[in-house]
mmCIF file of C-alpha atoms and ligand atoms in Angstrom:
data_model
loop_
_atom_site.group_PDB
_atom_site.id
_atom_site.type_symbol
_atom_site.label_atom_id
_atom_site.label_comp_id
_atom_site.label_asym_id
_atom_site.label_seq_id
_atom_site.Cartn_x
_atom_site.Cartn_y
_atom_site.Cartn_z
ATOM 1 C CA MET A 126 -27.714 3.175 -26.883
ATOM 2 C CA ASN A 127 -29.482 1.511 -23.157
ATOM 3 C CA TYR A 128 -27.069 2.386 -20.275
ATOM 4 C CA GLU A 129 -29.322 0.990 -17.513
ATOM 5 C CA LYS A 130 -29.921 -2.634 -19.772
ATOM 6 C CA ILE A 131 -25.212 -2.154 -20.575
ATOM 7 C CA PHE A 132 -25.197 -2.386 -16.672
ATOM 8 C CA LEU A 133 -27.369 -4.845 -15.724
ATOM 9 C CA GLU A 134 -26.176 -7.091 -17.739
ATOM 10 C CA LYS A 135 -22.491 -6.609 -16.675
ATOM 11 C CA LEU A 136 -24.042 -7.182 -12.755
ATOM 12 C CA GLU A 137 -25.415 -10.113 -14.119
ATOM 13 C CA GLU A 138 -22.267 -11.390 -15.290
ATOM 14 C CA LEU A 139 -20.203 -10.599 -12.248
ATOM 15 C CA LYS A 140 -23.280 -12.062 -9.715
ATOM 16 C CA ALA A 141 -23.022 -15.120 -12.269
ATOM 17 C CA GLN A 142 -19.297 -15.266 -11.507
ATOM 18 C CA SER A 143 -19.387 -15.319 -8.467
ATOM 19 C CA LEU A 144 -17.433 -11.697 -8.158
ATOM 20 C CA TYR A 145 -20.410 -9.551 -7.358
ATOM 21 C CA ARG A 146 -19.375 -7.438 -3.675
ATOM 22 C CA TYR A 147 -21.865 -6.930 -1.092
ATOM 23 C CA ILE A 148 -21.145 -4.429 1.689
ATOM 24 C CA PRO A 149 -21.415 -6.774 5.446
ATOM 25 C CA LYS A 150 -24.014 -4.763 7.792
ATOM 26 C CA LEU A 151 -22.168 -4.136 11.024
ATOM 27 C CA ASP A 152 -23.684 -3.358 13.955
ATOM 28 C CA VAL A 153 -20.291 -2.164 15.675
ATOM 29 C CA GLY A 154 -16.731 -2.732 13.436
ATOM 30 C CA ALA A 155 -13.356 -1.875 14.132
ATOM 31 C CA ASP A 156 -12.620 -4.198 16.996
ATOM 32 C CA LYS A 157 -11.559 -7.623 18.170
ATOM 33 C CA TYR A 158 -14.788 -8.707 17.774
ATOM 34 C CA ILE A 159 -17.762 -7.428 15.720
ATOM 35 C CA LYS A 160 -21.751 -7.828 15.451
ATOM 36 C CA VAL A 161 -22.984 -9.170 12.497
ATOM 37 C CA ASN A 162 -26.842 -8.897 12.337
ATOM 38 C CA GLY A 163 -26.732 -8.989 15.871
ATOM 39 C CA LYS A 164 -23.983 -11.742 16.369
ATOM 40 C CA ARG A 165 -21.197 -11.621 18.029
ATOM 41 C CA CYS A 166 -18.062 -12.694 15.977
ATOM 42 C CA LEU A 167 -13.946 -13.162 16.016
ATOM 43 C CA ASN A 168 -12.748 -10.533 12.929
ATOM 44 C CA LEU A 169 -9.936 -12.306 11.083
ATOM 45 C CA SER A 170 -10.667 -9.979 7.915
ATOM 46 C CA SER A 171 -9.395 -6.630 9.600
ATOM 47 C CA ASN A 172 -5.714 -4.673 9.047
ATOM 48 C CA ASN A 173 -6.338 -3.913 13.094
ATOM 49 C CA TYR A 174 -3.765 -6.361 14.273
ATOM 50 C CA LEU A 175 -2.161 -3.710 16.743
ATOM 51 C CA GLY A 176 -5.540 -3.128 18.413
ATOM 52 C CA LEU A 177 -4.867 0.285 16.905
ATOM 53 C CA SER A 178 -8.695 0.803 16.997
ATOM 54 C CA LYS A 179 -9.216 1.002 20.437
ATOM 55 C CA ASN A 180 -6.007 2.300 21.387
ATOM 56 C CA GLN A 181 -7.154 4.525 24.387
ATOM 57 C CA SER A 182 -3.689 7.187 23.961
ATOM 58 C CA LEU A 183 -5.419 7.453 20.362
ATOM 59 C CA ILE A 184 -8.921 8.079 21.454
ATOM 60 C CA GLU A 185 -7.867 10.859 23.692
ATOM 61 C CA ALA A 186 -5.666 12.020 21.544
ATOM 62 C CA SER A 187 -8.059 11.891 18.822
ATOM 63 C CA LYS A 188 -11.053 14.028 20.575
ATOM 64 C CA GLU A 189 -8.987 16.444 21.739
ATOM 65 C CA ALA A 190 -7.010 17.277 18.428
ATOM 66 C CA VAL A 191 -10.690 17.100 16.729
ATOM 67 C CA SER A 192 -11.360 19.895 19.508
ATOM 68 C CA MET A 193 -8.756 21.782 18.878
ATOM 69 C CA PHE A 194 -8.889 22.077 15.033
ATOM 70 C CA GLY A 195 -12.530 21.230 14.031
ATOM 71 C CA CYS A 196 -12.806 18.208 11.952
ATOM 72 C CA SER A 197 -11.891 18.405 8.568
ATOM 73 C CA SER A 198 -8.849 20.778 7.577
ATOM 74 C CA SER A 199 -10.837 22.456 4.987
ATOM 75 C CA ALA A 200 -8.560 22.284 2.205
ATOM 76 C CA SER A 201 -5.988 20.408 0.701
ATOM 77 C CA ARG A 202 -2.540 20.411 2.632
ATOM 78 C CA ILE A 203 -0.773 22.053 -0.309
ATOM 79 C CA VAL A 204 -3.438 25.115 -0.520
ATOM 80 C CA THR A 205 -4.660 26.319 3.329
ATOM 81 C CA GLY A 206 -5.210 23.258 5.187
ATOM 82 C CA ASN A 207 -2.036 22.635 6.392
ATOM 83 C CA TYR A 208 -1.513 22.197 10.545
ATOM 84 C CA SER A 209 1.544 22.348 12.318
ATOM 85 C CA ILE A 210 0.740 18.873 14.414
ATOM 86 C CA TYR A 211 1.130 16.877 10.114
ATOM 87 C CA ASP A 212 4.588 18.327 10.550
ATOM 88 C CA GLU A 213 5.184 17.276 14.052
ATOM 89 C CA LEU A 214 3.611 13.647 13.358
ATOM 90 C CA GLU A 215 6.256 13.309 10.189
ATOM 91 C CA HIS A 216 8.806 14.524 11.578
ATOM 92 C CA LYS A 217 8.794 11.925 14.691
ATOM 93 C CA VAL A 218 7.939 9.633 12.349
ATOM 94 C CA ALA A 219 11.204 10.592 10.239
ATOM 95 C CA GLN A 220 12.978 10.195 13.135
ATOM 96 C CA PHE A 221 11.444 6.918 14.072
ATOM 97 C CA LYS A 222 12.343 4.935 11.124
ATOM 98 C CA GLY A 223 15.811 6.863 10.333
ATOM 99 C CA TYR A 224 15.198 8.982 7.502
ATOM 100 C CA GLU A 225 15.589 12.648 6.726
ATOM 101 C CA ARG A 226 11.649 13.474 5.815
ATOM 102 C CA CYS A 227 8.354 11.685 6.015
ATOM 103 C CA LEU A 228 5.330 12.333 3.912
ATOM 104 C CA ILE A 229 1.965 11.473 5.228
ATOM 105 C CA PHE A 230 -1.048 10.212 3.462
ATOM 106 C CA GLY A 231 -4.687 9.505 4.161
ATOM 107 C CA CYS A 232 -4.289 6.011 3.726
ATOM 108 C CA GLY A 233 -2.172 3.490 1.458
ATOM 109 C CA TYR A 234 -3.947 3.699 -2.042
ATOM 110 C CA VAL A 235 -3.682 6.591 -2.048
ATOM 111 C CA ALA A 236 -0.095 6.723 -0.918
ATOM 112 C CA ASN A 237 1.503 4.498 -3.370
ATOM 113 C CA LEU A 238 -0.737 6.487 -6.174
ATOM 114 C CA SER A 239 0.994 9.273 -5.251
ATOM 115 C CA VAL A 240 4.385 8.541 -5.053
ATOM 116 C CA ILE A 241 4.641 5.896 -7.368
ATOM 117 C CA SER A 242 3.213 8.530 -10.366
ATOM 118 C CA ALA A 243 5.488 11.287 -9.192
ATOM 119 C CA ILE A 244 8.420 9.365 -9.013
ATOM 120 C CA CYS A 245 8.228 7.391 -12.303
ATOM 121 C CA ASP A 246 7.109 9.052 -16.373
ATOM 122 C CA ARG A 247 7.079 7.189 -19.677
ATOM 123 C CA ASP A 248 10.723 7.002 -19.661
ATOM 124 C CA TRP A 249 10.906 4.651 -16.847
ATOM 125 C CA VAL A 250 10.484 0.644 -16.716
ATOM 126 C CA ILE A 251 8.769 -0.313 -13.357
ATOM 127 C CA LEU A 252 9.439 -4.071 -12.208
ATOM 128 C CA SER A 253 7.214 -5.044 -10.023
ATOM 129 C CA ASP A 254 6.504 -8.881 -7.955
ATOM 130 C CA LYS A 255 2.769 -10.499 -9.349
ATOM 131 C CA LEU A 256 1.439 -10.518 -5.566
ATOM 132 C CA ASN A 257 1.726 -6.522 -5.194
ATOM 133 C CA HIS A 258 -1.240 -4.748 -3.735
ATOM 134 C CA ALA A 259 -3.920 -3.265 -5.880
ATOM 135 C CA SER A 260 -3.049 0.074 -5.651
ATOM 136 C CA ILE A 261 1.076 -0.243 -6.209
ATOM 137 C CA ILE A 262 -0.785 -1.621 -9.359
ATOM 138 C CA ASP A 263 -2.967 1.378 -9.874
ATOM 139 C CA GLY A 264 0.119 4.082 -9.569
ATOM 140 C CA ILE A 265 2.008 2.485 -11.882
ATOM 141 C CA ARG A 266 -0.091 3.017 -14.098
ATOM 142 C CA LEU A 267 -1.035 6.317 -13.311
ATOM 143 C CA SER A 268 2.364 6.950 -14.079
ATOM 144 C CA ASN A 269 2.633 5.474 -17.651
ATOM 145 C CA ALA A 270 6.223 3.944 -16.923
ATOM 146 C CA LYS A 271 6.193 0.842 -19.107
ATOM 147 C CA TYR A 272 5.380 -2.174 -16.533
ATOM 148 C CA PHE A 273 6.278 -5.642 -16.213
ATOM 149 C CA ARG A 274 5.495 -8.191 -13.239
ATOM 150 C CA TYR A 275 7.850 -10.979 -12.073
ATOM 151 C CA LYS A 276 7.231 -13.734 -11.020
ATOM 152 C CA HIS A 277 6.169 -14.146 -6.776
ATOM 153 C CA ASN A 278 9.223 -13.846 -5.008
ATOM 154 C CA ASP A 279 11.365 -14.710 -8.214
ATOM 155 C CA MET A 280 14.929 -13.222 -8.345
ATOM 156 C CA ASP A 281 16.051 -15.276 -11.093
ATOM 157 C CA HIS A 282 13.323 -13.739 -13.263
ATOM 158 C CA LEU A 283 13.455 -10.330 -12.156
ATOM 159 C CA GLU A 284 17.569 -10.259 -12.784
ATOM 160 C CA LYS A 285 16.322 -11.538 -16.435
ATOM 161 C CA LEU A 286 13.878 -8.295 -16.527
ATOM 162 C CA LEU A 287 16.504 -5.891 -15.574
ATOM 163 C CA ARG A 288 19.397 -7.399 -17.609
ATOM 164 C CA GLU A 289 16.707 -6.369 -20.661
ATOM 165 C CA HIS A 290 16.472 -3.013 -19.367
ATOM 166 C CA SER A 291 19.381 -2.625 -18.111
ATOM 167 C CA SER A 292 19.669 0.991 -20.172
ATOM 168 C CA LYS A 293 17.060 2.331 -19.227
ATOM 169 C CA LYS A 294 15.280 3.997 -15.447
ATOM 170 C CA LYS A 295 14.888 1.296 -12.925
ATOM 171 C CA LEU A 296 12.002 1.149 -10.172
ATOM 172 C CA ILE A 297 11.902 -2.206 -8.394
ATOM 173 C CA VAL A 298 8.846 -2.347 -6.232
ATOM 174 C CA THR A 299 7.224 -4.931 -3.678
ATOM 175 C CA ASP A 300 4.796 -5.397 -0.796
ATOM 176 C CA THR A 301 7.719 -6.523 2.222
ATOM 177 C CA VAL A 302 5.089 -8.294 3.673
ATOM 178 C CA PHE A 303 2.615 -9.420 0.975
ATOM 179 C CA SER A 304 -1.421 -8.757 1.470
ATOM 180 C CA MET A 305 -2.852 -11.877 0.795
ATOM 181 C CA ASP A 306 0.059 -14.924 1.456
ATOM 182 C CA GLY A 307 1.479 -12.628 4.429
ATOM 183 C CA ASP A 308 4.921 -14.286 3.300
ATOM 184 C CA ILE A 309 8.100 -11.372 3.223
ATOM 185 C CA ALA A 310 9.636 -10.169 0.218
ATOM 186 C CA GLU A 311 13.510 -11.264 -0.430
ATOM 187 C CA LEU A 312 14.108 -8.100 0.108
ATOM 188 C CA GLN A 313 18.636 -8.400 0.893
ATOM 189 C CA ASP A 314 18.190 -10.016 -3.259
ATOM 190 C CA ILE A 315 16.605 -7.357 -3.560
ATOM 191 C CA VAL A 316 19.074 -4.308 -2.681
ATOM 192 C CA TYR A 317 21.520 -6.643 -4.353
ATOM 193 C CA LEU A 318 19.928 -6.787 -7.293
ATOM 194 C CA SER A 319 19.279 -3.074 -7.878
ATOM 195 C CA GLN A 320 22.334 -2.150 -7.299
ATOM 196 C CA LYS A 321 23.851 -4.560 -9.931
ATOM 197 C CA TYR A 322 21.975 -3.095 -11.982
ATOM 198 C CA GLY A 323 21.198 0.334 -10.991
ATOM 199 C CA ALA A 324 17.617 0.356 -10.078
ATOM 200 C CA MET A 325 16.098 2.226 -7.289
ATOM 201 C CA VAL A 326 13.792 0.100 -4.998
ATOM 202 C CA MET A 327 10.361 0.926 -3.183
ATOM 203 C CA VAL A 328 8.931 -0.935 -0.333
ATOM 204 C CA ASP A 329 5.099 -0.976 0.508
ATOM 205 C CA GLU A 330 5.644 -1.950 4.515
ATOM 206 C CA ALA A 331 1.394 -2.173 4.861
ATOM 207 C CA HIS A 332 1.339 -5.264 7.236
ATOM 208 C CA ALA A 333 5.538 -4.610 8.430
ATOM 209 C CA THR A 334 5.576 -1.637 10.364
ATOM 210 C CA GLY A 335 4.602 -2.157 14.151
ATOM 211 C CA ILE A 336 5.608 -5.644 12.871
ATOM 212 C CA PHE A 337 8.963 -6.526 12.583
ATOM 213 C CA GLY A 338 12.762 -3.942 13.190
ATOM 214 C CA LYS A 339 10.858 -2.638 16.696
ATOM 215 C CA GLY A 340 8.178 -1.323 14.722
ATOM 216 C CA ARG A 341 10.132 -0.058 12.239
ATOM 217 C CA GLY A 342 9.727 -2.312 9.251
ATOM 218 C CA VAL A 343 11.448 -5.225 7.656
ATOM 219 C CA VAL A 344 14.017 -2.552 5.705
ATOM 220 C CA HIS A 345 15.329 -2.136 9.477
ATOM 221 C CA GLU A 346 15.006 -5.313 10.397
ATOM 222 C CA LEU A 347 17.499 -6.215 7.844
ATOM 223 C CA GLY A 348 19.515 -3.499 8.129
ATOM 224 C CA LEU A 349 19.382 -2.020 5.391
ATOM 225 C CA LYS A 350 17.989 1.405 3.548
HETATM 226 C C1 PLP B 223 0.510 -3.681 1.274
HETATM 227 C C2 PLP B 223 -0.633 -3.186 0.573
HETATM 228 N N1 PLP B 223 -0.702 -1.656 0.608
HETATM 229 C C3 PLP B 223 -1.423 -0.781 0.586
HETATM 230 C C4 PLP B 223 -2.706 -0.379 0.994
HETATM 231 C C5 PLP B 223 -3.771 0.060 0.681
HETATM 232 O O1 PLP B 223 -4.138 0.818 2.373
HETATM 233 P P1 PLP B 223 -5.552 1.667 2.542
HETATM 234 O O2 PLP B 223 -6.686 0.270 2.632
HETATM 235 O O3 PLP B 223 -5.350 2.247 3.677
HETATM 236 O O4 PLP B 223 -5.839 2.113 1.426
HETATM 237 C C6 PLP B 223 -3.437 -2.178 1.366
HETATM 238 C C7 PLP B 223 -4.242 -2.425 2.605
HETATM 239 O O5 PLP B 223 -4.753 -2.954 2.718
HETATM 240 C C8 PLP B 223 -1.889 -3.207 1.352
HETATM 241 O O6 PLP B 223 -2.366 -4.492 2.226
#
C-alpha cells in the first residue's frame, strides 16, 4: 500500500471539488476588525458578536484567574483538575438560566458529543433537524442511537417520525438559532409534539445565549422549560 499516494490523491480530489480547507494567516484576530496580510478587514465570520473577546472585565478576571490558578488544570476535572471557581461559575449559570444544575464544557463541540452520548444509547431514537450543527451529528453517531433527520423546521415530518417510533425512547434535538441560516426553530410546536409522543427535547442555544430571552436563550424567551 502506498499511503502517501492515497493521501495525495485524496487531497487533489478535495482541491478539484473546492473542498480543500486553508487556515487563514491572521496577524490579529478575535476582534471586530482583523488584520489579514497587513490589511485591516471587517470580520463578518466570527462568533464574537457580543464583543466578549475584548471585554475589559473579562480580560481582568482571566488574568487574575491565571495568576491564582496557573494556566492548566493539570488533569481532567474528574481526576484532580477540578477548581472551586468552576463550581461557582456553574452555580451562577444555573441560577441565571433558571435550572437546578449546570455543567460547563470547554467548547460547544465537546458539549454536544458528551451530552448526547451520555443520554442516549442504541435503544434510543434521535430525531434531528436537517440543519443542526455538525457537532450534534457527531454526538448522535457516538451514542449509537438510531438516527433520523427531519426536514428543516418541518413539523409534519417530525410528527410522522415520532408516530413511527412511538414505542421507543426518543430525543428530539435542535439548534434554537440555526448556525448557518440564522433562523429560529419552531420550539413551541416541538415541545407540543414531544409531549404528545413522549419524547425528550434537547436544544443547542449556541447562537441564542446572550441574545434572546434577556440573554437566557430562546427557551426562556418563549416561556418554555
Ligand atoms: C449551533 C452550534 N453548536 C455547537 C457549535 C460548536 O461550538 P464550538 O465551536 O465551541 O466547538 C457551534 C459552532 O459554531 C454551533 O454553531
